């Protein structure tokens, strides 16, 4: 998925890296997500969040990092894929959190549309829907019911935070490649595989390629050496609908949210993101951009 900036390396697992390790190294930035959450709570004059629910949590690394970020922080991670939670998220919880920290994380296999998440014990100060995962809901009515469920699960001063990407390039079937240094080097490929302008169906994929290290030849040219790792084609496949910001804003209001803000990242003079985000009413058309949507119940 479109990345905000290059990831800093994290610790290397002992086993051969899995597709989830490559995913984490290339697209996930829990520190930046948590930092943004604090900026949003401050900008909208809310008390600091304590309980954070991460929807579509997958490997649950945002939940894990939230628990690590403060001694009172609590996290709830929800994902439909019970096997992924059992085999990957649980292993990360075990290896990255102390026993005491593990008391403050609750990983729930289940559907984010389920009423079970409305239990009073599961109320959250922030609900995060990141990596654009909510685009899995293709029908407006289903998106409304998801947003309604989130609103009901939030505390009165809580916030719902979603990420979003747009721009004219999202309408184009294309592949973007980015070299990542971790794990001996690999190429992350973001594949906007198919877009149907009639239905809005938007099929995206992530591939990982291993073209080998760049070497200088005797003639002074550079070439890539062989890499024994076979490519991971379609490591992740996302059958989404391509939504627009005005549509999502309207749906959030229809679901009962009282205020919806779009936060864009401030850029420096060279056009590079600074990590500081501000509520924005209007932006010039761009080829591609990533932003956050923040909704107040
Ligand atoms: C783009 S991935 C998110 C990856 C995640 N952020 C991570 O760290 O691995 C989408 C995730 O949403 C989950 N998912 C899809 N539909 C769901 C639903 N209705 N309720 C809960 N989880 C769902 C999938 O199982 C998948 O793990």
PDB file of C-alpha atoms and ligand atoms in Angstrom:
ATOM      1  CA  UNK A   1       0.000   0.000   0.000  1.00  0.00           C
ATOM      2  CA  UNK A   2       1.164   3.557  -0.528  1.00  0.00           C
ATOM      3  CA  UNK A   3       3.821   4.207   2.110  1.00  0.00           C
ATOM      4  CA  UNK A   4       4.235   7.444   3.991  1.00  0.00           C
ATOM      5  CA  UNK A   5       7.963   7.167   4.399  1.00  0.00           C
ATOM      6  CA  UNK A   6      10.731   4.594   4.554  1.00  0.00           C
ATOM      7  CA  UNK A   7      10.483   2.316   7.589  1.00  0.00           C
ATOM      8  CA  UNK A   8      13.230   2.151  10.164  1.00  0.00           C
ATOM      9  CA  UNK A   9      14.569  -1.391  10.616  1.00  0.00           C
ATOM     10  CA  UNK A  10      13.291  -3.365  13.611  1.00  0.00           C
ATOM     11  CA  UNK A  11      14.732  -6.527  15.189  1.00  0.00           C
ATOM     12  CA  UNK A  12      15.334  -9.529  12.924  1.00  0.00           C
ATOM     13  CA  UNK A  13      13.561 -12.824  13.727  1.00  0.00           C
ATOM     14  CA  UNK A  14      15.699 -15.996  13.865  1.00  0.00           C
ATOM     15  CA  UNK A  15      13.587 -18.034  11.396  1.00  0.00           C
ATOM     16  CA  UNK A  16      13.394 -17.249   7.667  1.00  0.00           C
ATOM     17  CA  UNK A  17      11.198 -14.166   7.379  1.00  0.00           C
ATOM     18  CA  UNK A  18       7.531 -14.803   6.624  1.00  0.00           C
ATOM     19  CA  UNK A  19       5.327 -12.675   4.375  1.00  0.00           C
ATOM     20  CA  UNK A  20       4.135 -10.945   7.565  1.00  0.00           C
ATOM     21  CA  UNK A  21       7.730 -10.021   8.450  1.00  0.00           C
ATOM     22  CA  UNK A  22       8.266  -8.543   4.972  1.00  0.00           C
ATOM     23  CA  UNK A  23       4.923  -6.723   5.292  1.00  0.00           C
ATOM     24  CA  UNK A  24       5.873  -5.284   8.652  1.00  0.00           C
ATOM     25  CA  UNK A  25       9.266  -4.147   7.370  1.00  0.00           C
ATOM     26  CA  UNK A  26       7.835  -2.468   4.304  1.00  0.00           C
ATOM     27  CA  UNK A  27       4.518  -0.877   5.236  1.00  0.00           C
ATOM     28  CA  UNK A  28       3.876  -0.819   8.947  1.00  0.00           C
ATOM     29  CA  UNK A  29       4.797   2.112  11.165  1.00  0.00           C
ATOM     30  CA  UNK A  30       3.182   1.703  14.582  1.00  0.00           C
ATOM     31  CA  UNK A  31       5.242   4.572  16.079  1.00  0.00           C
ATOM     32  CA  UNK A  32       3.910   6.937  13.410  1.00  0.00           C
ATOM     33  CA  UNK A  33       0.310   5.712  13.876  1.00  0.00           C
ATOM     34  CA  UNK A  34       0.507   6.219  17.644  1.00  0.00           C
ATOM     35  CA  UNK A  35       2.138   9.600  17.180  1.00  0.00           C
ATOM     36  CA  UNK A  36      -0.668  10.627  14.827  1.00  0.00           C
ATOM     37  CA  UNK A  37      -3.293   9.435  17.312  1.00  0.00           C
ATOM     38  CA  UNK A  38      -1.812  11.733  19.985  1.00  0.00           C
ATOM     39  CA  UNK A  39      -1.765  14.633  17.519  1.00  0.00           C
ATOM     40  CA  UNK A  40      -5.441  14.063  16.652  1.00  0.00           C
ATOM     41  CA  UNK A  41      -6.536  13.831  20.299  1.00  0.00           C
ATOM     42  CA  UNK A  42      -4.630  17.046  21.049  1.00  0.00           C
ATOM     43  CA  UNK A  43      -5.948  18.921  17.994  1.00  0.00           C
ATOM     44  CA  UNK A  44      -9.546  17.965  18.842  1.00  0.00           C
ATOM     45  CA  UNK A  45      -9.023  18.746  22.568  1.00  0.00           C
ATOM     46  CA  UNK A  46      -9.721  15.225  23.844  1.00  0.00           C
ATOM     47  CA  UNK A  47      -8.218  13.587  26.936  1.00  0.00           C
ATOM     48  CA  UNK A  48      -5.311  11.250  26.220  1.00  0.00           C
ATOM     49  CA  UNK A  49      -6.646   7.812  25.158  1.00  0.00           C
ATOM     50  CA  UNK A  50      -6.104   4.771  27.378  1.00  0.00           C
ATOM     51  CA  UNK A  51      -7.962   1.931  25.638  1.00  0.00           C
ATOM     52  CA  UNK A  52      -7.333   1.614  21.915  1.00  0.00           C
ATOM     53  CA  UNK A  53      -9.192  -0.854  19.691  1.00  0.00           C
ATOM     54  CA  UNK A  54      -7.386  -1.863  16.525  1.00  0.00           C
ATOM     55  CA  UNK A  55      -9.854  -3.181  13.940  1.00  0.00           C
ATOM     56  CA  UNK A  56      -8.563  -5.507  11.158  1.00  0.00           C
ATOM     57  CA  UNK A  57      -5.547  -5.911  13.456  1.00  0.00           C
ATOM     58  CA  UNK A  58      -3.905  -8.816  11.579  1.00  0.00           C
ATOM     59  CA  UNK A  59      -0.541  -9.249  13.252  1.00  0.00           C
ATOM     60  CA  UNK A  60      -1.663  -6.779  15.962  1.00  0.00           C
ATOM     61  CA  UNK A  61       1.498  -4.732  15.960  1.00  0.00           C
ATOM     62  CA  UNK A  62      -0.276  -1.428  16.577  1.00  0.00           C
ATOM     63  CA  UNK A  63      -1.971  -2.966  19.629  1.00  0.00           C
ATOM     64  CA  UNK A  64       1.340  -4.370  20.841  1.00  0.00           C
ATOM     65  CA  UNK A  65       3.122  -1.052  20.447  1.00  0.00           C
ATOM     66  CA  UNK A  66       0.286   0.801  22.160  1.00  0.00           C
ATOM     67  CA  UNK A  67       0.561  -1.457  25.218  1.00  0.00           C
ATOM     68  CA  UNK A  68       4.327  -0.909  25.253  1.00  0.00           C
ATOM     69  CA  UNK A  69       3.913   2.881  24.950  1.00  0.00           C
ATOM     70  CA  UNK A  70       2.547   3.426  28.479  1.00  0.00           C
ATOM     71  CA  UNK A  71       2.033   1.464  31.711  1.00  0.00           C
ATOM     72  CA  UNK A  72      -1.746   2.118  31.747  1.00  0.00           C
ATOM     73  CA  UNK A  73      -2.376   1.646  28.023  1.00  0.00           C
ATOM     74  CA  UNK A  74      -4.788  -1.115  27.064  1.00  0.00           C
ATOM     75  CA  UNK A  75      -5.384  -2.568  23.599  1.00  0.00           C
ATOM     76  CA  UNK A  76      -8.107  -4.600  21.940  1.00  0.00           C
ATOM     77  CA  UNK A  77      -7.265  -6.139  18.565  1.00  0.00           C
ATOM     78  CA  UNK A  78     -10.025  -7.558  16.346  1.00  0.00           C
ATOM     79  CA  UNK A  79      -9.616  -9.641  13.200  1.00  0.00           C
ATOM     80  CA  UNK A  80     -11.726 -12.161  11.336  1.00  0.00           C
ATOM     81  CA  UNK A  81      -8.762 -14.438  10.618  1.00  0.00           C
ATOM     82  CA  UNK A  82      -8.544 -16.665  13.705  1.00  0.00           C
ATOM     83  CA  UNK A  83      -5.626 -18.624  12.261  1.00  0.00           C
ATOM     84  CA  UNK A  84      -3.573 -15.472  11.679  1.00  0.00           C
ATOM     85  CA  UNK A  85      -4.311 -14.316  15.217  1.00  0.00           C
ATOM     86  CA  UNK A  86      -3.340 -17.689  16.649  1.00  0.00           C
ATOM     87  CA  UNK A  87      -0.198 -18.285  14.591  1.00  0.00           C
ATOM     88  CA  UNK A  88       1.194 -14.792  14.050  1.00  0.00           C
ATOM     89  CA  UNK A  89      -0.393 -12.192  16.338  1.00  0.00           C
ATOM     90  CA  UNK A  90      -0.174 -14.414  19.434  1.00  0.00           C
ATOM     91  CA  UNK A  91       3.497 -15.171  18.711  1.00  0.00           C
ATOM     92  CA  UNK A  92       4.258 -11.452  18.406  1.00  0.00           C
ATOM     93  CA  UNK A  93       2.384 -10.724  21.644  1.00  0.00           C
ATOM     94  CA  UNK A  94       4.432 -13.407  23.389  1.00  0.00           C
ATOM     95  CA  UNK A  95       7.815 -12.352  22.043  1.00  0.00           C
ATOM     96  CA  UNK A  96       7.364  -8.577  22.231  1.00  0.00           C
ATOM     97  CA  UNK A  97       5.456  -8.048  25.487  1.00  0.00           C
ATOM     98  CA  UNK A  98       6.308  -8.883  29.082  1.00  0.00           C
ATOM     99  CA  UNK A  99       3.886 -10.983  31.081  1.00  0.00           C
ATOM    100  CA  UNK A 100       2.555  -7.860  32.818  1.00  0.00           C
ATOM    101  CA  UNK A 101       2.063  -6.078  29.509  1.00  0.00           C
ATOM    102  CA  UNK A 102       0.204  -9.088  28.108  1.00  0.00           C
ATOM    103  CA  UNK A 103      -2.457  -8.526  30.801  1.00  0.00           C
ATOM    104  CA  UNK A 104      -3.362  -5.295  29.011  1.00  0.00           C
ATOM    105  CA  UNK A 105      -3.950  -6.696  25.524  1.00  0.00           C
ATOM    106  CA  UNK A 106      -7.046  -8.538  24.347  1.00  0.00           C
ATOM    107  CA  UNK A 107      -6.915 -10.087  20.877  1.00  0.00           C
ATOM    108  CA  UNK A 108     -10.387 -11.052  19.677  1.00  0.00           C
ATOM    109  CA  UNK A 109     -11.075 -13.311  16.690  1.00  0.00           C
ATOM    110  CA  UNK A 110     -14.250 -11.920  15.174  1.00  0.00           C
ATOM    111  CA  UNK A 111     -16.041  -9.702  12.725  1.00  0.00           C
ATOM    112  CA  UNK A 112     -15.805  -5.940  13.293  1.00  0.00           C
ATOM    113  CA  UNK A 113     -19.507  -5.833  12.300  1.00  0.00           C
ATOM    114  CA  UNK A 114     -20.446  -8.026  15.253  1.00  0.00           C
ATOM    115  CA  UNK A 115     -22.609  -6.681  18.094  1.00  0.00           C
ATOM    116  CA  UNK A 116     -20.371  -8.621  20.501  1.00  0.00           C
ATOM    117  CA  UNK A 117     -17.948  -5.681  20.279  1.00  0.00           C
ATOM    118  CA  UNK A 118     -20.575  -3.419  21.867  1.00  0.00           C
ATOM    119  CA  UNK A 119     -20.099  -5.042  25.304  1.00  0.00           C
ATOM    120  CA  UNK A 120     -19.414  -2.326  27.947  1.00  0.00           C
ATOM    121  CA  UNK A 121     -16.089  -3.988  28.876  1.00  0.00           C
ATOM    122  CA  UNK A 122     -14.878  -3.412  25.291  1.00  0.00           C
ATOM    123  CA  UNK A 123     -15.512   0.375  25.171  1.00  0.00           C
ATOM    124  CA  UNK A 124     -12.530   2.144  23.640  1.00  0.00           C
ATOM    125  CA  UNK A 125     -11.203   5.722  23.639  1.00  0.00           C
ATOM    126  CA  UNK A 126      -9.918   5.241  20.121  1.00  0.00           C
ATOM    127  CA  UNK A 127     -10.875   2.821  17.371  1.00  0.00           C
ATOM    128  CA  UNK A 128      -8.310   2.500  14.587  1.00  0.00           C
ATOM    129  CA  UNK A 129      -9.151   1.227  11.090  1.00  0.00           C
ATOM    130  CA  UNK A 130      -5.771   1.288   9.361  1.00  0.00           C
ATOM    131  CA  UNK A 131      -4.084   0.021   6.222  1.00  0.00           C
ATOM    132  CA  UNK A 132      -7.312   0.981   4.395  1.00  0.00           C
ATOM    133  CA  UNK A 133      -8.765  -2.366   5.541  1.00  0.00           C
ATOM    134  CA  UNK A 134     -12.317  -1.012   5.884  1.00  0.00           C
ATOM    135  CA  UNK A 135     -12.425  -0.788   2.048  1.00  0.00           C
ATOM    136  CA  UNK A 136     -13.278  -4.496   2.310  1.00  0.00           C
ATOM    137  CA  UNK A 137     -16.863  -3.269   2.817  1.00  0.00           C
ATOM    138  CA  UNK A 138     -18.127  -2.592  -0.683  1.00  0.00           C
ATOM    139  CA  UNK A 139     -21.741  -1.712   0.034  1.00  0.00           C
ATOM    140  CA  UNK A 140     -22.696   1.636   1.518  1.00  0.00           C
ATOM    141  CA  UNK A 141     -25.236   0.025   3.880  1.00  0.00           C
ATOM    142  CA  UNK A 142     -22.560  -2.298   5.296  1.00  0.00           C
ATOM    143  CA  UNK A 143     -20.128   0.601   5.739  1.00  0.00           C
ATOM    144  CA  UNK A 144     -22.865   2.537   7.590  1.00  0.00           C
ATOM    145  CA  UNK A 145     -23.455  -0.384   9.952  1.00  0.00           C
ATOM    146  CA  UNK A 146     -19.699  -0.786  10.580  1.00  0.00           C
ATOM    147  CA  UNK A 147     -19.327   2.923  11.382  1.00  0.00           C
ATOM    148  CA  UNK A 148     -22.442   2.796  13.625  1.00  0.00           C
ATOM    149  CA  UNK A 149     -20.949  -0.118  15.559  1.00  0.00           C
ATOM    150  CA  UNK A 150     -17.698   1.777  16.020  1.00  0.00           C
ATOM    151  CA  UNK A 151     -19.543   4.890  17.237  1.00  0.00           C
ATOM    152  CA  UNK A 152     -21.427   2.819  19.825  1.00  0.00           C
ATOM    153  CA  UNK A 153     -18.192   1.191  21.000  1.00  0.00           C
ATOM    154  CA  UNK A 154     -16.444   4.523  21.621  1.00  0.00           C
ATOM    155  CA  UNK A 155     -16.342   6.367  24.953  1.00  0.00           C
ATOM    156  CA  UNK A 156     -18.024   9.809  24.896  1.00  0.00           C
ATOM    157  CA  UNK A 157     -14.742  11.687  24.336  1.00  0.00           C
ATOM    158  CA  UNK A 158     -13.267   9.042  22.042  1.00  0.00           C
ATOM    159  CA  UNK A 159     -12.242   9.227  18.380  1.00  0.00           C
ATOM    160  CA  UNK A 160     -12.509   6.970  15.352  1.00  0.00           C
ATOM    161  CA  UNK A 161      -9.350   7.119  13.208  1.00  0.00           C
ATOM    162  CA  UNK A 162      -9.170   5.763   9.660  1.00  0.00           C
ATOM    163  CA  UNK A 163      -6.462   6.098   7.060  1.00  0.00           C
ATOM    164  CA  UNK A 164      -7.189   6.828   3.449  1.00  0.00           C
ATOM    165  CA  UNK A 165      -5.340   7.132   0.145  1.00  0.00           C
ATOM    166  CA  UNK A 166      -6.427   8.989  -2.955  1.00  0.00           C
ATOM    167  CA  UNK A 167      -5.334  11.089  -5.922  1.00  0.00           C
ATOM    168  CA  UNK A 168      -5.595  10.562  -9.660  1.00  0.00           C
ATOM    169  CA  UNK A 169      -3.026   7.720  -9.608  1.00  0.00           C
ATOM    170  CA  UNK A 170      -5.357   5.494  -7.564  1.00  0.00           C
ATOM    171  CA  UNK A 171      -7.589   5.155 -10.621  1.00  0.00           C
ATOM    172  CA  UNK A 172      -4.778   3.682 -12.684  1.00  0.00           C
ATOM    173  CA  UNK A 173      -3.774   0.014 -12.800  1.00  0.00           C
ATOM    174  CA  UNK A 174      -0.096   0.246 -11.923  1.00  0.00           C
ATOM    175  CA  UNK A 175       2.732  -1.320  -9.922  1.00  0.00           C
ATOM    176  CA  UNK A 176       5.011   0.667  -7.625  1.00  0.00           C
ATOM    177  CA  UNK A 177       8.324  -0.830  -6.524  1.00  0.00           C
ATOM    178  CA  UNK A 178      10.363   0.154  -3.506  1.00  0.00           C
ATOM    179  CA  UNK A 179      13.609  -1.345  -2.252  1.00  0.00           C
ATOM    180  CA  UNK A 180      13.657  -2.195   1.465  1.00  0.00           C
ATOM    181  CA  UNK A 181      17.008  -2.831   3.164  1.00  0.00           C
ATOM    182  CA  UNK A 182      15.900  -5.193   5.938  1.00  0.00           C
ATOM    183  CA  UNK A 183      16.227  -9.003   5.702  1.00  0.00           C
ATOM    184  CA  UNK A 184      19.126  -8.840   3.252  1.00  0.00           C
ATOM    185  CA  UNK A 185      17.201  -6.469   0.976  1.00  0.00           C
ATOM    186  CA  UNK A 186      14.007  -7.051  -0.959  1.00  0.00           C
ATOM    187  CA  UNK A 187      11.600  -5.217  -3.235  1.00  0.00           C
ATOM    188  CA  UNK A 188       8.127  -4.326  -2.033  1.00  0.00           C
ATOM    189  CA  UNK A 189       5.651  -4.185  -4.922  1.00  0.00           C
ATOM    190  CA  UNK A 190       2.324  -2.381  -4.525  1.00  0.00           C
ATOM    191  CA  UNK A 191       0.064  -3.614  -7.321  1.00  0.00           C
ATOM    192  CA  UNK A 192      -3.133  -1.720  -8.188  1.00  0.00           C
ATOM    193  CA  UNK A 193      -4.169  -4.768 -10.122  1.00  0.00           C
ATOM    194  CA  UNK A 194      -7.649  -4.040 -11.364  1.00  0.00           C
ATOM    195  CA  UNK A 195     -10.060  -1.149 -11.071  1.00  0.00           C
ATOM    196  CA  UNK A 196     -13.611  -1.277 -12.401  1.00  0.00           C
ATOM    197  CA  UNK A 197     -14.998   2.261 -12.730  1.00  0.00           C
ATOM    198  CA  UNK A 198     -18.573   0.943 -12.981  1.00  0.00           C
ATOM    199  CA  UNK A 199     -18.674  -1.064  -9.744  1.00  0.00           C
ATOM    200  CA  UNK A 200     -15.796   0.651  -7.931  1.00  0.00           C
ATOM    201  CA  UNK A 201     -14.239  -2.799  -7.390  1.00  0.00           C
ATOM    202  CA  UNK A 202     -10.574  -2.288  -6.687  1.00  0.00           C
ATOM    203  CA  UNK A 203      -8.283  -5.301  -6.519  1.00  0.00           C
ATOM    204  CA  UNK A 204      -4.905  -4.580  -4.949  1.00  0.00           C
ATOM    205  CA  UNK A 205      -2.029  -6.919  -4.213  1.00  0.00           C
ATOM    206  CA  UNK A 206       1.331  -6.914  -2.511  1.00  0.00           C
ATOM    207  CA  UNK A 207       4.238  -8.912  -3.912  1.00  0.00           C
ATOM    208  CA  UNK A 208       7.742  -9.295  -2.545  1.00  0.00           C
ATOM    209  CA  UNK A 209      10.645  -9.764  -4.936  1.00  0.00           C
ATOM    210  CA  UNK A 210      14.246 -10.620  -4.223  1.00  0.00           C
ATOM    211  CA  UNK A 211      16.362  -9.317  -7.061  1.00  0.00           C
ATOM    212  CA  UNK A 212      19.666  -9.700  -5.193  1.00  0.00           C
ATOM    213  CA  UNK A 213      22.180  -7.092  -4.084  1.00  0.00           C
ATOM    214  CA  UNK A 214      23.453  -4.410  -6.440  1.00  0.00           C
ATOM    215  CA  UNK A 215      27.092  -5.021  -7.408  1.00  0.00           C
ATOM    216  CA  UNK A 216      29.559  -3.015  -9.466  1.00  0.00           C
ATOM    217  CA  UNK A 217      30.933  -4.980 -12.423  1.00  0.00           C
ATOM    218  CA  UNK A 218      34.506  -4.724 -13.814  1.00  0.00           C
ATOM    219  CA  UNK A 219      33.277  -2.262 -16.465  1.00  0.00           C
ATOM    220  CA  UNK A 220      32.017   0.062 -13.731  1.00  0.00           C
ATOM    221  CA  UNK A 221      28.315  -0.627 -14.383  1.00  0.00           C
ATOM    222  CA  UNK A 222      26.041  -1.942 -11.626  1.00  0.00           C
ATOM    223  CA  UNK A 223      23.970  -5.102 -11.843  1.00  0.00           C
ATOM    224  CA  UNK A 224      22.005  -7.201  -9.388  1.00  0.00           C
ATOM    225  CA  UNK A 225      23.396 -10.564  -8.271  1.00  0.00           C
ATOM    226  CA  UNK A 226      21.277 -13.710  -7.996  1.00  0.00           C
ATOM    227  CA  UNK A 227      19.030 -14.131  -4.941  1.00  0.00           C
ATOM    228  CA  UNK A 228      18.050 -17.651  -3.899  1.00  0.00           C
ATOM    229  CA  UNK A 229      14.724 -16.524  -2.455  1.00  0.00           C
ATOM    230  CA  UNK A 230      11.802 -17.134  -4.854  1.00  0.00           C
ATOM    231  CA  UNK A 231       9.479 -14.157  -5.297  1.00  0.00           C
ATOM    232  CA  UNK A 232       6.349 -14.035  -3.161  1.00  0.00           C
ATOM    233  CA  UNK A 233       3.729 -13.134  -5.776  1.00  0.00           C
ATOM    234  CA  UNK A 234       0.301 -12.113  -4.398  1.00  0.00           C
ATOM    235  CA  UNK A 235       1.579 -12.404  -0.823  1.00  0.00           C
ATOM    236  CA  UNK A 236      -1.468 -10.321   0.100  1.00  0.00           C
ATOM    237  CA  UNK A 237      -4.605  -9.752  -1.981  1.00  0.00           C
ATOM    238  CA  UNK A 238      -7.177  -7.101  -1.168  1.00  0.00           C
ATOM    239  CA  UNK A 239     -10.550  -7.232  -2.949  1.00  0.00           C
ATOM    240  CA  UNK A 240     -11.663  -3.698  -2.049  1.00  0.00           C
ATOM    241  CA  UNK A 241     -13.968  -0.977  -3.247  1.00  0.00           C
ATOM    242  CA  UNK A 242     -12.334   2.346  -4.062  1.00  0.00           C
ATOM    243  CA  UNK A 243     -14.017   4.961  -1.865  1.00  0.00           C
ATOM    244  CA  UNK A 244     -13.692   8.748  -1.972  1.00  0.00           C
ATOM    245  CA  UNK A 245     -13.290  11.132   0.947  1.00  0.00           C
ATOM    246  CA  UNK A 246     -16.656  12.918   0.463  1.00  0.00           C
ATOM    247  CA  UNK A 247     -18.469   9.546   0.340  1.00  0.00           C
ATOM    248  CA  UNK A 248     -16.830   8.389   3.569  1.00  0.00           C
ATOM    249  CA  UNK A 249     -17.487  11.712   5.287  1.00  0.00           C
ATOM    250  CA  UNK A 250     -21.212  11.442   4.389  1.00  0.00           C
ATOM    251  CA  UNK A 251     -21.365   7.834   5.590  1.00  0.00           C
ATOM    252  CA  UNK A 252     -19.731   8.755   8.908  1.00  0.00           C
ATOM    253  CA  UNK A 253     -22.309  11.524   9.417  1.00  0.00           C
ATOM    254  CA  UNK A 254     -25.133   9.127   8.455  1.00  0.00           C
ATOM    255  CA  UNK A 255     -23.755   6.684  11.029  1.00  0.00           C
ATOM    256  CA  UNK A 256     -24.198   9.350  13.716  1.00  0.00           C
ATOM    257  CA  UNK A 257     -20.723  10.887  14.025  1.00  0.00           C
ATOM    258  CA  UNK A 258     -21.066  14.589  14.828  1.00  0.00           C
ATOM    259  CA  UNK A 259     -17.828  15.895  13.334  1.00  0.00           C
ATOM    260  CA  UNK A 260     -15.467  14.528  10.707  1.00  0.00           C
ATOM    261  CA  UNK A 261     -12.009  15.991  10.082  1.00  0.00           C
ATOM    262  CA  UNK A 262      -9.466  15.118   7.401  1.00  0.00           C
ATOM    263  CA  UNK A 263      -5.857  15.439   8.561  1.00  0.00           C
ATOM    264  CA  UNK A 264      -3.100  15.938   5.971  1.00  0.00           C
ATOM    265  CA  UNK A 265       0.628  15.890   6.632  1.00  0.00           C
ATOM    266  CA  UNK A 266       2.597  19.138   6.606  1.00  0.00           C
ATOM    267  CA  UNK A 267       5.434  19.019   4.091  1.00  0.00           C
ATOM    268  CA  UNK A 268       8.825  20.708   4.178  1.00  0.00           C
ATOM    269  CA  UNK A 269      10.127  22.957   1.380  1.00  0.00           C
ATOM    270  CA  UNK A 270      11.211  19.873  -0.601  1.00  0.00           C
ATOM    271  CA  UNK A 271       7.690  18.398  -0.399  1.00  0.00           C
ATOM    272  CA  UNK A 272       8.673  15.683   2.099  1.00  0.00           C
ATOM    273  CA  UNK A 273       6.263  14.770   4.939  1.00  0.00           C
ATOM    274  CA  UNK A 274       7.292  16.168   8.345  1.00  0.00           C
ATOM    275  CA  UNK A 275       5.270  13.842  10.597  1.00  0.00           C
ATOM    276  CA  UNK A 276       3.033  16.766  11.648  1.00  0.00           C
ATOM    277  CA  UNK A 277      -0.623  16.532  10.677  1.00  0.00           C
ATOM    278  CA  UNK A 278      -3.290  19.219  10.571  1.00  0.00           C
ATOM    279  CA  UNK A 279      -7.047  19.309   9.968  1.00  0.00           C
ATOM    280  CA  UNK A 280      -7.601  20.334   6.353  1.00  0.00           C
ATOM    281  CA  UNK A 281     -10.699  21.668   4.579  1.00  0.00           C
ATOM    282  CA  UNK A 282      -9.423  21.553   1.005  1.00  0.00           C
ATOM    283  CA  UNK A 283      -6.289  20.433  -0.854  1.00  0.00           C
ATOM    284  CA  UNK A 284      -5.133  20.854  -4.463  1.00  0.00           C
ATOM    285  CA  UNK A 285      -5.588  17.787  -6.688  1.00  0.00           C
ATOM    286  CA  UNK A 286      -2.563  15.524  -6.411  1.00  0.00           C
ATOM    287  CA  UNK A 287      -1.363  12.351  -8.135  1.00  0.00           C
ATOM    288  CA  UNK A 288      -1.431  10.484  -4.837  1.00  0.00           C
ATOM    289  CA  UNK A 289      -1.770  11.251  -1.163  1.00  0.00           C
ATOM    290  CA  UNK A 290      -2.303   9.478   2.145  1.00  0.00           C
ATOM    291  CA  UNK A 291      -4.341  11.130   4.894  1.00  0.00           C
ATOM    292  CA  UNK A 292      -6.305  10.308   8.025  1.00  0.00           C
ATOM    293  CA  UNK A 293     -10.020  10.720   8.652  1.00  0.00           C
ATOM    294  CA  UNK A 294     -10.923  11.415  12.275  1.00  0.00           C
ATOM    295  CA  UNK A 295     -14.549  11.218  13.461  1.00  0.00           C
ATOM    296  CA  UNK A 296     -16.060  12.340  16.765  1.00  0.00           C
ATOM    297  CA  UNK A 297     -19.059  10.391  18.162  1.00  0.00           C
TER     298      UNK A 297
HETATM  299  C1  LIG B   1      -5.012  -5.094   5.108  1.00  0.00           C
HETATM  300  S1  LIG B   1      -5.085  -6.424   6.263  1.00  0.00           S
HETATM  301  C2  LIG B   1      -4.656  -5.589   7.731  1.00  0.00           C
HETATM  302  C3  LIG B   1      -3.315  -5.928   8.163  1.00  0.00           C
HETATM  303  C4  LIG B   1      -3.017  -5.560   9.561  1.00  0.00           C
HETATM  304  N1  LIG B   1      -3.022  -4.142   9.772  1.00  0.00           N
HETATM  305  C5  LIG B   1      -1.720  -6.197   9.988  1.00  0.00           C
HETATM  306  O1  LIG B   1      -0.992  -5.608  10.716  1.00  0.00           O
HETATM  307  O2  LIG B   1      -1.450  -7.340   9.633  1.00  0.00           O
HETATM  308  C6  LIG B   1      -6.801  -6.692   6.468  1.00  0.00           C
HETATM  309  C7  LIG B   1      -7.205  -7.557   7.637  1.00  0.00           C
HETATM  310  O3  LIG B   1      -8.605  -7.360   7.839  1.00  0.00           O
HETATM  311  C8  LIG B   1      -9.173  -8.580   8.280  1.00  0.00           C
HETATM  312  N2  LIG B   1     -10.626  -8.511   8.045  1.00  0.00           N
HETATM  313  C9  LIG B   1     -11.275  -8.454   6.865  1.00  0.00           C
HETATM  314  N3  LIG B   1     -12.610  -8.327   7.056  1.00  0.00           N
HETATM  315  C10 LIG B   1     -12.805  -8.282   8.391  1.00  0.00           C
HETATM  316  C11 LIG B   1     -13.958  -8.156   9.222  1.00  0.00           C
HETATM  317  N4  LIG B   1     -15.187  -8.043   8.706  1.00  0.00           N
HETATM  318  N5  LIG B   1     -13.778  -8.126  10.563  1.00  0.00           N
HETATM  319  C12 LIG B   1     -12.543  -8.248  11.099  1.00  0.00           C
HETATM  320  N6  LIG B   1     -11.418  -8.369  10.366  1.00  0.00           N
HETATM  321  C13 LIG B   1     -11.541  -8.390   9.033  1.00  0.00           C
HETATM  322  C14 LIG B   1      -8.423  -9.642   7.490  1.00  0.00           C
HETATM  323  O4  LIG B   1      -8.478 -10.891   8.129  1.00  0.00           O
HETATM  324  C15 LIG B   1      -7.010  -9.040   7.448  1.00  0.00           C
HETATM  325  O5  LIG B   1      -6.207  -9.541   8.484  1.00  0.00           O
END
